[in-house]
Amino acid sequence: MTRRNCLVTTLAGALLLAGATVLAADDNGDELRERHCLPLAQIDQIEVLDDQTLKFHMLGGPDYINHLPYRCTGLKNRRTFVHETSTSNYCDLDTITQIDTAIGMRLGTCPLGKFEAVQPTADDAPK
């Protein structure tokens, strides 16, 4: 291999390595914005925004929005659900079960979606 070919091969390898590093950085950034699981110990409160959206308020932030893949009819009005797990996380493959507290009856089970980090707004500031 000539000196020029060796230089071209080395340069091409360096460019590939640099590209892989940039892709890895993008993947890590996406990982911070979207998660498959949230640790139960870090969840401060869960707010029901509508029949298909939950907001997970985290201790120390950031908060996460979970868009359920399907509408969970009545969730907004009842605001009461149970999450049963054998792990210490809420995960996107888990389900929540709505409870009618007036009669103590389970009404339906809904799957969770992925957790997307949300940026704090002025409304989220402590008062």
PDB file of C-alpha atoms in Angstrom:
ATOM      1  CA  MET A   1       0.000   0.000   0.000  1.00  0.00           C
ATOM      2  CA  THR A   2       1.403   3.391  -0.967  1.00  0.00           C
ATOM      3  CA  ARG A   3       1.758   6.244   1.480  1.00  0.00           C
ATOM      4  CA  ARG A   4      -1.118   8.116  -0.210  1.00  0.00           C
ATOM      5  CA  ASN A   5      -3.496   5.117  -0.016  1.00  0.00           C
ATOM      6  CA  CYS A   6      -2.569   4.633   3.633  1.00  0.00           C
ATOM      7  CA  LEU A   7      -3.372   8.303   4.350  1.00  0.00           C
ATOM      8  CA  VAL A   8      -6.735   8.081   2.538  1.00  0.00           C
ATOM      9  CA  THR A   9      -7.638   4.893   4.430  1.00  0.00           C
ATOM     10  CA  THR A  10      -6.662   6.462   7.765  1.00  0.00           C
ATOM     11  CA  LEU A  11      -8.653   9.622   6.980  1.00  0.00           C
ATOM     12  CA  ALA A  12     -11.713   7.588   5.966  1.00  0.00           C
ATOM     13  CA  GLY A  13     -11.479   5.598   9.198  1.00  0.00           C
ATOM     14  CA  ALA A  14     -11.232   8.783  11.251  1.00  0.00           C
ATOM     15  CA  LEU A  15     -14.313  10.234   9.530  1.00  0.00           C
ATOM     16  CA  LEU A  16     -16.288   7.056  10.192  1.00  0.00           C
ATOM     17  CA  LEU A  17     -15.250   7.125  13.837  1.00  0.00           C
ATOM     18  CA  ALA A  18     -16.216  10.797  14.156  1.00  0.00           C
ATOM     19  CA  GLY A  19     -19.607  10.059  12.584  1.00  0.00           C
ATOM     20  CA  ALA A  20     -20.206   7.217  15.025  1.00  0.00           C
ATOM     21  CA  THR A  21     -19.353   9.534  17.925  1.00  0.00           C
ATOM     22  CA  VAL A  22     -21.864  12.131  16.710  1.00  0.00           C
ATOM     23  CA  LEU A  23     -24.546   9.449  16.329  1.00  0.00           C
ATOM     24  CA  ALA A  24     -23.843   8.192  19.843  1.00  0.00           C
ATOM     25  CA  ALA A  25     -24.248  11.721  21.201  1.00  0.00           C
ATOM     26  CA  ASP A  26     -27.587  12.059  19.383  1.00  0.00           C
ATOM     27  CA  ASP A  27     -28.738   8.738  20.795  1.00  0.00           C
ATOM     28  CA  ASN A  28     -27.876   9.842  24.330  1.00  0.00           C
ATOM     29  CA  GLY A  29     -29.757  13.108  23.834  1.00  0.00           C
ATOM     30  CA  ASP A  30     -32.831  11.250  22.599  1.00  0.00           C
ATOM     31  CA  GLU A  31     -32.535   8.912  25.556  1.00  0.00           C
ATOM     32  CA  LEU A  32     -32.852  11.881  27.900  1.00  0.00           C
ATOM     33  CA  ARG A  33     -35.923  13.160  26.069  1.00  0.00           C
ATOM     34  CA  GLU A  34     -37.686   9.811  25.700  1.00  0.00           C
ATOM     35  CA  ARG A  35     -37.538   6.919  28.151  1.00  0.00           C
ATOM     36  CA  HIS A  36     -39.067   3.474  28.346  1.00  0.00           C
ATOM     37  CA  CYS A  37     -39.208   3.414  32.176  1.00  0.00           C
ATOM     38  CA  LEU A  38     -39.330   5.808  35.131  1.00  0.00           C
ATOM     39  CA  PRO A  39     -38.157   4.785  38.625  1.00  0.00           C
ATOM     40  CA  LEU A  40     -41.071   4.775  41.102  1.00  0.00           C
ATOM     41  CA  ALA A  41     -38.888   6.309  43.822  1.00  0.00           C
ATOM     42  CA  GLN A  42     -38.342   9.452  41.703  1.00  0.00           C
ATOM     43  CA  ILE A  43     -42.036  10.082  40.911  1.00  0.00           C
ATOM     44  CA  ASP A  44     -43.522  12.847  43.067  1.00  0.00           C
ATOM     45  CA  GLN A  45     -47.022  12.981  41.568  1.00  0.00           C
ATOM     46  CA  ILE A  46     -48.979  11.759  38.541  1.00  0.00           C
ATOM     47  CA  GLU A  47     -51.400  14.231  36.988  1.00  0.00           C
ATOM     48  CA  VAL A  48     -54.201  13.102  34.658  1.00  0.00           C
ATOM     49  CA  LEU A  49     -54.353  15.688  31.843  1.00  0.00           C
ATOM     50  CA  ASP A  50     -57.006  13.948  29.738  1.00  0.00           C
ATOM     51  CA  ASP A  51     -58.218  10.448  28.807  1.00  0.00           C
ATOM     52  CA  GLN A  52     -54.993   9.748  26.910  1.00  0.00           C
ATOM     53  CA  THR A  53     -52.294  11.801  28.667  1.00  0.00           C
ATOM     54  CA  LEU A  54     -50.570  11.515  32.047  1.00  0.00           C
ATOM     55  CA  LYS A  55     -47.946  13.904  33.407  1.00  0.00           C
ATOM     56  CA  PHE A  56     -45.351  12.410  35.739  1.00  0.00           C
ATOM     57  CA  HIS A  57     -43.952  15.076  38.080  1.00  0.00           C
ATOM     58  CA  MET A  58     -40.483  13.912  39.089  1.00  0.00           C
ATOM     59  CA  LEU A  59     -38.441  14.685  42.180  1.00  0.00           C
ATOM     60  CA  GLY A  60     -35.585  16.831  40.877  1.00  0.00           C
ATOM     61  CA  GLY A  61     -37.076  16.950  37.337  1.00  0.00           C
ATOM     62  CA  PRO A  62     -37.473  16.783  34.444  1.00  0.00           C
ATOM     63  CA  ASP A  63     -41.172  15.903  34.293  1.00  0.00           C
ATOM     64  CA  TYR A  64     -42.435  13.392  31.741  1.00  0.00           C
ATOM     65  CA  ILE A  65     -45.569  13.158  29.619  1.00  0.00           C
ATOM     66  CA  ASN A  66     -46.983   9.746  28.786  1.00  0.00           C
ATOM     67  CA  HIS A  67     -49.293   9.611  25.776  1.00  0.00           C
ATOM     68  CA  LEU A  68     -51.278   6.402  26.148  1.00  0.00           C
ATOM     69  CA  PRO A  69     -51.489   4.607  22.782  1.00  0.00           C
ATOM     70  CA  TYR A  70     -55.284   4.405  23.141  1.00  0.00           C
ATOM     71  CA  ARG A  71     -57.884   6.606  24.788  1.00  0.00           C
ATOM     72  CA  CYS A  72     -58.631   5.414  28.329  1.00  0.00           C
ATOM     73  CA  THR A  73     -62.305   6.427  28.489  1.00  0.00           C
ATOM     74  CA  GLY A  74     -63.277   8.119  31.747  1.00  0.00           C
ATOM     75  CA  LEU A  75     -59.727   8.521  33.079  1.00  0.00           C
ATOM     76  CA  LYS A  76     -59.959  12.342  33.156  1.00  0.00           C
ATOM     77  CA  ASN A  77     -63.195  12.286  35.174  1.00  0.00           C
ATOM     78  CA  ARG A  78     -62.268   9.508  37.627  1.00  0.00           C
ATOM     79  CA  ARG A  79     -58.561  10.371  38.036  1.00  0.00           C
ATOM     80  CA  THR A  80     -58.073   7.177  40.028  1.00  0.00           C
ATOM     81  CA  PHE A  81     -56.058   4.251  38.765  1.00  0.00           C
ATOM     82  CA  VAL A  82     -53.869   1.431  39.996  1.00  0.00           C
ATOM     83  CA  HIS A  83     -50.466   0.421  38.665  1.00  0.00           C
ATOM     84  CA  GLU A  84     -49.385  -3.070  39.667  1.00  0.00           C
ATOM     85  CA  THR A  85     -45.798  -4.111  39.047  1.00  0.00           C
ATOM     86  CA  SER A  86     -43.201  -6.530  40.309  1.00  0.00           C
ATOM     87  CA  THR A  87     -40.430  -4.041  39.479  1.00  0.00           C
ATOM     88  CA  SER A  88     -39.631  -0.606  40.886  1.00  0.00           C
ATOM     89  CA  ASN A  89     -40.494   1.231  37.647  1.00  0.00           C
ATOM     90  CA  TYR A  90     -43.350   2.520  35.550  1.00  0.00           C
ATOM     91  CA  CYS A  91     -42.575   1.199  32.047  1.00  0.00           C
ATOM     92  CA  ASP A  92     -44.097   1.726  28.604  1.00  0.00           C
ATOM     93  CA  LEU A  93     -45.207  -1.923  28.473  1.00  0.00           C
ATOM     94  CA  ASP A  94     -47.078  -1.632  31.801  1.00  0.00           C
ATOM     95  CA  THR A  95     -50.798  -1.038  32.205  1.00  0.00           C
ATOM     96  CA  ILE A  96     -52.905   1.052  34.531  1.00  0.00           C
ATOM     97  CA  THR A  97     -56.347  -0.027  35.752  1.00  0.00           C
ATOM     98  CA  GLN A  98     -59.082   2.531  36.379  1.00  0.00           C
ATOM     99  CA  ILE A  99     -60.941   2.319  39.675  1.00  0.00           C
ATOM    100  CA  ASP A 100     -64.414   3.662  40.459  1.00  0.00           C
ATOM    101  CA  THR A 101     -63.881   4.711  44.078  1.00  0.00           C
ATOM    102  CA  ALA A 102     -67.630   5.069  44.737  1.00  0.00           C
ATOM    103  CA  ILE A 103     -68.241   1.353  44.223  1.00  0.00           C
ATOM    104  CA  GLY A 104     -64.668   0.049  44.517  1.00  0.00           C
ATOM    105  CA  MET A 105     -64.791  -1.614  41.125  1.00  0.00           C
ATOM    106  CA  ARG A 106     -62.082  -1.997  38.477  1.00  0.00           C
ATOM    107  CA  LEU A 107     -63.346  -0.509  35.221  1.00  0.00           C
ATOM    108  CA  GLY A 108     -60.738  -1.062  32.545  1.00  0.00           C
ATOM    109  CA  THR A 109     -57.075  -1.485  31.832  1.00  0.00           C
ATOM    110  CA  CYS A 110     -55.053   0.832  29.608  1.00  0.00           C
ATOM    111  CA  PRO A 111     -51.460   0.435  28.335  1.00  0.00           C
ATOM    112  CA  LEU A 112     -48.849   3.129  28.893  1.00  0.00           C
ATOM    113  CA  GLY A 113     -46.835   4.704  26.068  1.00  0.00           C
ATOM    114  CA  LYS A 114     -43.261   6.015  26.052  1.00  0.00           C
ATOM    115  CA  PHE A 115     -42.264   8.735  28.485  1.00  0.00           C
ATOM    116  CA  GLU A 116     -41.291  12.071  26.895  1.00  0.00           C
ATOM    117  CA  ALA A 117     -39.416  14.694  28.920  1.00  0.00           C
ATOM    118  CA  VAL A 118     -41.100  18.098  29.058  1.00  0.00           C
ATOM    119  CA  GLN A 119     -39.460  21.454  29.573  1.00  0.00           C
ATOM    120  CA  PRO A 120     -40.683  23.359  32.642  1.00  0.00           C
ATOM    121  CA  THR A 121     -43.018  26.289  31.950  1.00  0.00           C
ATOM    122  CA  ALA A 122     -43.812  29.403  33.982  1.00  0.00           C
ATOM    123  CA  ASP A 123     -46.907  27.570  35.312  1.00  0.00           C
ATOM    124  CA  ASP A 124     -44.637  24.864  36.766  1.00  0.00           C
ATOM    125  CA  ALA A 125     -42.600  27.336  38.850  1.00  0.00           C
ATOM    126  CA  PRO A 126     -43.063  27.130  42.644  1.00  0.00           C
ATOM    127  CA  LYS A 127     -45.498  29.706  44.001  1.00  0.00           C
TER     128      LYS A 127
END
